[in-house]
Amino acid sequence: MPDKKPLPPKTAKELTYTEKVWHTVGIVAIVAILILIARVAFGILLMALAGCLISVYFHGLGDVIQRKTKWSHRISMVVSITGSFIILGFLLWFMGSKIQNQISDLSDTLPRTISNAKLKLAETPLGRKVLEAISGGGSDKLFTTASQFFSTSFGVLGNMYIILFLGIFFTANPSLYKDGLILLIPPDQKDLTRNIIDRTSFTLKGWLKGTMISMVLLVILIPIGLSIMGIPLALVLGLLAGLLVIVPNFGSFIAMIPGVLLALTIGTDTAIIVAFIYIGVQTLVQNIIAPIVQKRIINLPPALTIIGQLVMGVLGGAMGIVMAVPALAIVMILVDEIYVKKINLK
């Protein structure tokens, strides 16, 4: 009986393929676990991202102070943080009581304003068609949602306490967190990680610069236009428009609703003029001035921005919508650095 031939040993290629399979399974498992953790703690991650934005703001302002004054980096950062708190405290002391009273008045008068707006719309044929188009449960739901939004928008500021302290801690010792992250990266990928971090910081600085200038301009220009038209609560309406500039596409429309509703109580012509004031100022600021300031540092496709807002809104609620643009910018940088550049080099 002939001896059986021994089985050939496994080749290195087969072993490599097996290792790749196990590596893939391990990566998928880790990604799945990270997704589950992120889903559970998504709100905390959003607050951490907001804290990073606060830190980016302090560092950006500190860099400007250092360039203008030639002071040391440490002194510039101290001036950046303390100066920001002093300015914020002065504004709250100077306008805080007036803004608080106007917010309270807006929350109290908004339901009555909505009812008066419906009556004003019913007086004209075009207004009646608008009411018919949104009649039924959809109308009540829309107005109820708007009322709840404007009555709770300023309550979200309670989270700013935690976010602000996170931003201060990130600002005080950023290298601690940056170096800690780089330690987790394989040696051959450390330079890529540093490049991603630096590019992300540069992009977020540009976005913050354009956003803050847009906020300031809207807070100044909107109240001036509304005051000329005799619209009450002009200061808080301008503040609301400035705050909502961080919500692309939807924020400008939402900010316009209370101003137009209040204008409808005066007259239909006044409401139309007020709507044009909002549209004109927001178009000037967000589509002309902000892109010039940002110098196309961050250029997100509108459709992709809307999809990102919807996804972030489902996952993180109002905070998710606010953080959608910086989060999407970070994702696009990661995809570009890790995937797009590599496949284009092949």
mmCIF file of C-alpha atoms in Angstrom, residues 26-292:
data_model
loop_
_atom_site.group_PDB
_atom_site.id
_atom_site.type_symbol
_atom_site.label_atom_id
_atom_site.label_comp_id
_atom_site.label_asym_id
_atom_site.label_seq_id
_atom_site.Cartn_x
_atom_site.Cartn_y
_atom_site.Cartn_z
ATOM 1 C CA GLY A 26 -11.537 42.978 14.575
ATOM 2 C CA ILE A 27 -11.810 46.392 12.948
ATOM 3 C CA VAL A 28 -15.510 45.917 12.232
ATOM 4 C CA ALA A 29 -16.107 44.816 15.834
ATOM 5 C CA ILE A 30 -14.205 47.798 17.220
ATOM 6 C CA VAL A 31 -16.058 50.192 14.923
ATOM 7 C CA ALA A 32 -19.397 48.668 15.947
ATOM 8 C CA ILE A 33 -18.529 49.034 19.637
ATOM 9 C CA LEU A 34 -17.406 52.619 19.110
ATOM 10 C CA ILE A 35 -20.627 53.406 17.259
ATOM 11 C CA LEU A 36 -22.711 51.963 20.097
ATOM 12 C CA ILE A 37 -20.734 53.960 22.659
ATOM 13 C CA ALA A 38 -20.997 57.101 20.558
ATOM 14 C CA ARG A 39 -24.740 56.599 20.164
ATOM 15 C CA VAL A 40 -25.229 56.300 23.918
ATOM 16 C CA ALA A 41 -22.919 59.197 24.769
ATOM 17 C CA PHE A 42 -23.563 61.298 21.655
ATOM 18 C CA GLY A 43 -24.655 64.329 23.660
ATOM 19 C CA ILE A 44 -21.401 64.255 25.631
ATOM 20 C CA LEU A 45 -19.390 64.026 22.415
ATOM 21 C CA LEU A 46 -21.238 67.051 21.032
ATOM 22 C CA MET A 47 -20.470 69.032 24.176
ATOM 23 C CA ALA A 48 -16.820 68.016 23.867
ATOM 24 C CA LEU A 49 -16.844 69.243 20.251
ATOM 25 C CA ALA A 50 -18.400 72.520 21.389
ATOM 26 C CA GLY A 51 -15.686 72.804 24.032
ATOM 27 C CA CYS A 52 -13.073 72.289 21.304
ATOM 28 C CA LEU A 53 -14.666 75.138 19.332
ATOM 29 C CA ILE A 54 -14.425 77.393 22.379
ATOM 30 C CA SER A 55 -10.754 76.441 22.674
ATOM 31 C CA VAL A 56 -10.222 77.151 18.967
ATOM 32 C CA TYR A 57 -11.784 80.590 19.504
ATOM 33 C CA PHE A 58 -9.493 81.394 22.452
ATOM 34 C CA HIS A 59 -6.418 80.219 20.525
ATOM 35 C CA GLY A 60 -7.424 82.123 17.395
ATOM 36 C CA LEU A 61 -7.934 85.343 19.341
ATOM 37 C CA GLY A 62 -4.696 84.708 21.256
ATOM 38 C CA ASP A 63 -2.777 84.308 17.988
ATOM 39 C CA VAL A 64 -4.165 87.621 16.731
ATOM 40 C CA ILE A 65 -3.149 89.365 19.982
ATOM 41 C CA GLN A 66 0.321 87.816 19.789
ATOM 42 C CA ARG A 67 0.831 89.000 16.183
ATOM 43 C CA LYS A 68 -0.351 92.524 16.945
ATOM 44 C CA THR A 69 1.452 93.042 20.273
ATOM 45 C CA LYS A 70 4.459 90.670 20.008
ATOM 46 C CA TRP A 71 3.638 89.405 23.508
ATOM 47 C CA SER A 72 4.463 85.852 24.540
ATOM 48 C CA HIS A 73 2.013 83.094 23.729
ATOM 49 C CA ARG A 74 1.086 82.551 27.385
ATOM 50 C CA ILE A 75 0.329 86.231 28.009
ATOM 51 C CA SER A 76 -1.662 86.451 24.779
ATOM 52 C CA MET A 77 -3.778 83.463 25.804
ATOM 53 C CA VAL A 78 -4.434 84.950 29.246
ATOM 54 C CA VAL A 79 -5.512 88.233 27.636
ATOM 55 C CA SER A 80 -7.667 86.307 25.149
ATOM 56 C CA ILE A 81 -9.591 84.430 27.857
ATOM 57 C CA THR A 82 -9.879 87.206 30.426
ATOM 58 C CA GLY A 83 -10.676 89.807 27.766
ATOM 59 C CA SER A 84 -13.462 87.651 26.349
ATOM 60 C CA PHE A 85 -14.998 87.216 29.801
ATOM 61 C CA ILE A 86 -14.729 90.937 30.533
ATOM 62 C CA ILE A 87 -16.435 91.860 27.252
ATOM 63 C CA LEU A 88 -19.139 89.238 27.785
ATOM 64 C CA GLY A 89 -19.714 90.396 31.349
ATOM 65 C CA PHE A 90 -19.928 94.023 30.236
ATOM 66 C CA LEU A 91 -22.483 93.183 27.552
ATOM 67 C CA LEU A 92 -24.575 91.179 30.001
ATOM 68 C CA TRP A 93 -24.419 94.007 32.544
ATOM 69 C CA PHE A 94 -25.188 96.667 29.947
ATOM 70 C CA MET A 95 -27.964 94.881 28.043
ATOM 71 C CA GLY A 96 -28.769 91.835 30.178
ATOM 72 C CA SER A 97 -31.877 93.145 31.924
ATOM 73 C CA LYS A 98 -33.276 94.610 28.724
ATOM 74 C CA ILE A 99 -32.681 91.409 26.785
ATOM 75 C CA GLN A 100 -34.200 89.307 29.576
ATOM 76 C CA ASN A 101 -37.321 91.484 29.627
ATOM 77 C CA GLN A 102 -37.657 91.290 25.861
ATOM 78 C CA ILE A 103 -37.248 87.509 25.901
ATOM 79 C CA SER A 104 -39.972 87.251 28.529
ATOM 80 C CA ASP A 105 -42.223 89.579 26.523
ATOM 81 C CA LEU A 106 -41.610 87.580 23.340
ATOM 82 C CA SER A 107 -42.492 84.293 25.060
ATOM 83 C CA ASP A 108 -45.674 85.826 26.506
ATOM 84 C CA THR A 109 -46.840 87.615 23.365
ATOM 85 C CA LEU A 110 -45.939 84.993 20.749
ATOM 86 C CA PRO A 111 -49.162 82.920 21.046
ATOM 87 C CA ARG A 112 -51.277 86.075 20.829
ATOM 88 C CA THR A 113 -49.147 87.311 17.959
ATOM 89 C CA ILE A 114 -49.730 84.065 16.060
ATOM 90 C CA SER A 115 -53.507 84.436 16.489
ATOM 91 C CA ASN A 116 -53.379 88.053 15.317
ATOM 92 C CA ALA A 117 -51.245 87.031 12.346
ATOM 93 C CA LYS A 118 -53.861 84.472 11.329
ATOM 94 C CA LEU A 119 -56.546 87.172 11.475
ATOM 95 C CA LYS A 120 -54.417 89.531 9.388
ATOM 96 C CA LEU A 121 -53.768 86.849 6.802
ATOM 97 C CA ALA A 122 -57.478 86.067 6.611
ATOM 98 C CA GLU A 123 -58.192 89.653 5.520
ATOM 99 C CA THR A 124 -56.497 89.263 2.116
ATOM 100 C CA PRO A 125 -57.100 86.720 -0.689
ATOM 101 C CA LEU A 126 -53.428 85.733 -0.748
ATOM 102 C CA GLY A 127 -53.390 85.361 3.033
ATOM 103 C CA ARG A 128 -56.468 83.140 2.925
ATOM 104 C CA LYS A 129 -54.762 80.905 0.371
ATOM 105 C CA VAL A 130 -51.731 80.642 2.649
ATOM 106 C CA LEU A 131 -53.942 79.696 5.595
ATOM 107 C CA GLU A 132 -55.775 77.130 3.470
ATOM 108 C CA ALA A 133 -52.460 75.632 2.361
ATOM 109 C CA ILE A 134 -51.358 75.101 5.944
ATOM 110 C CA SER A 135 -54.800 74.557 7.448
ATOM 111 C CA GLY A 136 -55.684 71.696 9.735
ATOM 112 C CA GLY A 137 -53.415 69.899 12.122
ATOM 113 C CA GLY A 138 -50.287 70.844 10.172
ATOM 114 C CA SER A 139 -50.826 74.530 10.892
ATOM 115 C CA ASP A 140 -51.382 74.022 14.604
ATOM 116 C CA LYS A 141 -48.372 71.756 14.771
ATOM 117 C CA LEU A 142 -46.218 74.300 12.947
ATOM 118 C CA PHE A 143 -47.215 77.189 15.185
ATOM 119 C CA THR A 144 -46.938 75.085 18.325
ATOM 120 C CA THR A 145 -43.448 73.952 17.336
ATOM 121 C CA ALA A 146 -42.438 77.548 16.644
ATOM 122 C CA SER A 147 -43.775 78.675 20.024
ATOM 123 C CA GLN A 148 -41.926 75.901 21.855
ATOM 124 C CA PHE A 149 -38.734 76.677 19.959
ATOM 125 C CA PHE A 150 -38.675 80.348 20.822
ATOM 126 C CA SER A 151 -39.649 79.747 24.433
ATOM 127 C CA THR A 152 -36.874 77.191 24.976
ATOM 128 C CA SER A 153 -34.076 78.393 22.678
ATOM 129 C CA PHE A 154 -32.426 80.410 25.399
ATOM 130 C CA GLY A 155 -32.738 77.575 27.929
ATOM 131 C CA VAL A 156 -30.119 75.645 25.937
ATOM 132 C CA LEU A 157 -27.588 78.174 27.202
ATOM 133 C CA GLY A 158 -27.510 76.233 30.481
ATOM 134 C CA ASN A 159 -25.177 73.706 28.827
ATOM 135 C CA MET A 160 -22.764 76.538 28.072
ATOM 136 C CA TYR A 161 -21.487 76.287 31.651
ATOM 137 C CA ILE A 162 -20.002 72.836 31.027
ATOM 138 C CA ILE A 163 -18.955 73.666 27.461
ATOM 139 C CA LEU A 164 -17.185 76.822 28.583
ATOM 140 C CA PHE A 165 -15.151 75.015 31.218
ATOM 141 C CA LEU A 166 -14.252 72.277 28.728
ATOM 142 C CA GLY A 167 -13.068 74.992 26.367
ATOM 143 C CA ILE A 168 -10.929 76.560 29.105
ATOM 144 C CA PHE A 169 -9.355 73.205 30.006
ATOM 145 C CA PHE A 170 -8.632 72.442 26.331
ATOM 146 C CA THR A 171 -7.143 75.934 25.974
ATOM 147 C CA ALA A 172 -4.979 75.728 29.111
ATOM 148 C CA ASN A 173 -3.042 72.653 27.965
ATOM 149 C CA PRO A 174 -3.929 71.595 24.400
ATOM 150 C CA SER A 175 -0.702 69.616 23.937
ATOM 151 C CA LEU A 176 -1.795 67.235 26.706
ATOM 152 C CA TYR A 177 -4.825 66.096 24.702
ATOM 153 C CA LYS A 178 -3.124 66.332 21.300
ATOM 154 C CA ASP A 179 -0.074 64.305 22.381
ATOM 155 C CA GLY A 180 -2.314 61.817 24.171
ATOM 156 C CA LEU A 181 -4.240 61.208 20.971
ATOM 157 C CA ILE A 182 -1.071 60.860 18.899
ATOM 158 C CA LEU A 183 0.296 58.273 21.362
ATOM 159 C CA LEU A 184 -2.579 55.969 20.380
ATOM 160 C CA ILE A 185 -1.628 56.134 16.687
ATOM 161 C CA PRO A 186 0.886 53.733 15.065
ATOM 162 C CA PRO A 187 4.311 55.313 14.436
ATOM 163 C CA ASP A 188 3.950 55.362 10.641
ATOM 164 C CA GLN A 189 0.675 57.305 10.931
ATOM 165 C CA LYS A 190 1.706 59.939 13.482
ATOM 166 C CA ASP A 191 2.673 62.562 10.874
ATOM 167 C CA LEU A 192 -0.664 62.063 9.120
ATOM 168 C CA THR A 193 -2.484 62.480 12.438
ATOM 169 C CA ARG A 194 -0.639 65.719 13.187
ATOM 170 C CA ASN A 195 -1.503 67.012 9.732
ATOM 171 C CA ILE A 196 -5.194 66.147 10.250
ATOM 172 C CA ILE A 197 -5.250 67.894 13.636
ATOM 173 C CA ASP A 198 -3.545 71.016 12.245
ATOM 174 C CA ARG A 199 -5.812 71.135 9.202
ATOM 175 C CA THR A 200 -8.904 70.668 11.370
ATOM 176 C CA SER A 201 -7.817 73.483 13.680
ATOM 177 C CA PHE A 202 -7.170 75.800 10.722
ATOM 178 C CA THR A 203 -10.551 74.990 9.145
ATOM 179 C CA LEU A 204 -12.502 75.472 12.381
ATOM 180 C CA LYS A 205 -10.744 78.795 12.997
ATOM 181 C CA GLY A 206 -11.877 79.995 9.582
ATOM 182 C CA TRP A 207 -15.433 78.812 10.174
ATOM 183 C CA LEU A 208 -15.559 80.452 13.603
ATOM 184 C CA LYS A 209 -14.157 83.715 12.231
ATOM 185 C CA GLY A 210 -16.796 83.967 9.515
ATOM 186 C CA THR A 211 -19.590 82.835 11.840
ATOM 187 C CA MET A 212 -18.753 85.323 14.597
ATOM 188 C CA ILE A 213 -18.485 88.246 12.172
ATOM 189 C CA SER A 214 -21.860 87.212 10.719
ATOM 190 C CA MET A 215 -23.332 87.092 14.237
ATOM 191 C CA VAL A 216 -22.099 90.564 15.114
ATOM 192 C CA LEU A 217 -23.368 92.079 11.860
ATOM 193 C CA LEU A 218 -26.800 90.464 12.196
ATOM 194 C CA VAL A 219 -27.131 91.542 15.846
ATOM 195 C CA ILE A 220 -26.391 95.110 14.742
ATOM 196 C CA LEU A 221 -28.182 95.385 11.378
ATOM 197 C CA ILE A 222 -31.403 93.457 12.090
ATOM 198 C CA PRO A 223 -32.401 95.565 15.153
ATOM 199 C CA ILE A 224 -31.636 98.772 13.223
ATOM 200 C CA GLY A 225 -33.921 97.721 10.368
ATOM 201 C CA LEU A 226 -36.693 96.529 12.697
ATOM 202 C CA SER A 227 -36.497 99.684 14.812
ATOM 203 C CA ILE A 228 -36.907 101.830 11.699
ATOM 204 C CA MET A 229 -40.080 99.875 10.887
ATOM 205 C CA GLY A 230 -41.356 100.299 14.462
ATOM 206 C CA ILE A 231 -41.217 96.572 15.324
ATOM 207 C CA PRO A 232 -41.153 95.912 19.093
ATOM 208 C CA LEU A 233 -38.567 93.659 20.767
ATOM 209 C CA ALA A 234 -36.043 94.526 18.019
ATOM 210 C CA LEU A 235 -33.013 93.828 20.226
ATOM 211 C CA VAL A 236 -33.945 90.274 21.144
ATOM 212 C CA LEU A 237 -35.021 89.550 17.554
ATOM 213 C CA GLY A 238 -31.596 90.663 16.346
ATOM 214 C CA LEU A 239 -29.918 88.566 19.040
ATOM 215 C CA LEU A 240 -31.954 85.543 17.955
ATOM 216 C CA ALA A 241 -30.978 86.090 14.305
ATOM 217 C CA GLY A 242 -27.330 86.307 15.333
ATOM 218 C CA LEU A 243 -27.447 83.122 17.391
ATOM 219 C CA LEU A 244 -29.212 81.151 14.676
ATOM 220 C CA VAL A 245 -26.566 81.998 12.076
ATOM 221 C CA ILE A 246 -24.722 78.882 13.287
ATOM 222 C CA VAL A 247 -27.576 76.802 11.804
ATOM 223 C CA PRO A 248 -27.134 77.036 8.014
ATOM 224 C CA ASN A 249 -30.159 76.920 5.703
ATOM 225 C CA PHE A 250 -32.774 76.667 8.473
ATOM 226 C CA GLY A 251 -31.548 79.216 11.014
ATOM 227 C CA SER A 252 -32.189 82.305 8.883
ATOM 228 C CA PHE A 253 -35.746 81.181 8.123
ATOM 229 C CA ILE A 254 -36.500 80.342 11.756
ATOM 230 C CA ALA A 255 -35.111 83.692 12.941
ATOM 231 C CA MET A 256 -37.375 85.531 10.487
ATOM 232 C CA ILE A 257 -40.620 83.983 11.755
ATOM 233 C CA PRO A 258 -41.153 85.996 14.984
ATOM 234 C CA GLY A 259 -40.183 89.285 13.326
ATOM 235 C CA VAL A 260 -42.634 88.785 10.478
ATOM 236 C CA LEU A 261 -45.370 87.662 12.872
ATOM 237 C CA LEU A 262 -44.929 90.791 14.980
ATOM 238 C CA ALA A 263 -44.928 92.915 11.825
ATOM 239 C CA LEU A 264 -48.216 91.331 10.729
ATOM 240 C CA THR A 265 -49.884 92.814 13.806
ATOM 241 C CA ILE A 266 -49.033 96.239 12.371
ATOM 242 C CA GLY A 267 -49.905 95.563 8.764
ATOM 243 C CA THR A 268 -49.345 93.239 5.816
ATOM 244 C CA ASP A 269 -47.166 95.783 4.016
ATOM 245 C CA THR A 270 -44.996 96.131 7.111
ATOM 246 C CA ALA A 271 -44.602 92.352 7.322
ATOM 247 C CA ILE A 272 -43.480 92.187 3.684
ATOM 248 C CA ILE A 273 -40.909 94.952 4.236
ATOM 249 C CA VAL A 274 -39.647 93.241 7.408
ATOM 250 C CA ALA A 275 -39.289 89.953 5.486
ATOM 251 C CA PHE A 276 -37.226 91.762 2.835
ATOM 252 C CA ILE A 277 -35.074 93.302 5.590
ATOM 253 C CA TYR A 278 -34.320 89.844 6.989
ATOM 254 C CA ILE A 279 -33.668 88.326 3.570
ATOM 255 C CA GLY A 280 -31.515 91.247 2.400
ATOM 256 C CA VAL A 281 -29.362 91.467 5.534
ATOM 257 C CA GLN A 282 -28.904 87.694 5.833
ATOM 258 C CA THR A 283 -28.060 87.360 2.128
ATOM 259 C CA LEU A 284 -25.493 90.152 2.384
ATOM 260 C CA VAL A 285 -23.879 88.740 5.517
ATOM 261 C CA GLN A 286 -23.971 84.988 4.887
ATOM 262 C CA ASN A 287 -23.452 84.839 1.120
ATOM 263 C CA ILE A 288 -21.099 87.780 0.522
ATOM 264 C CA ILE A 289 -19.303 88.920 3.676
ATOM 265 C CA ALA A 290 -18.835 85.539 5.427
ATOM 266 C CA PRO A 291 -17.324 83.752 2.349
ATOM 267 C CA ILE A 292 -14.885 86.651 1.882
#
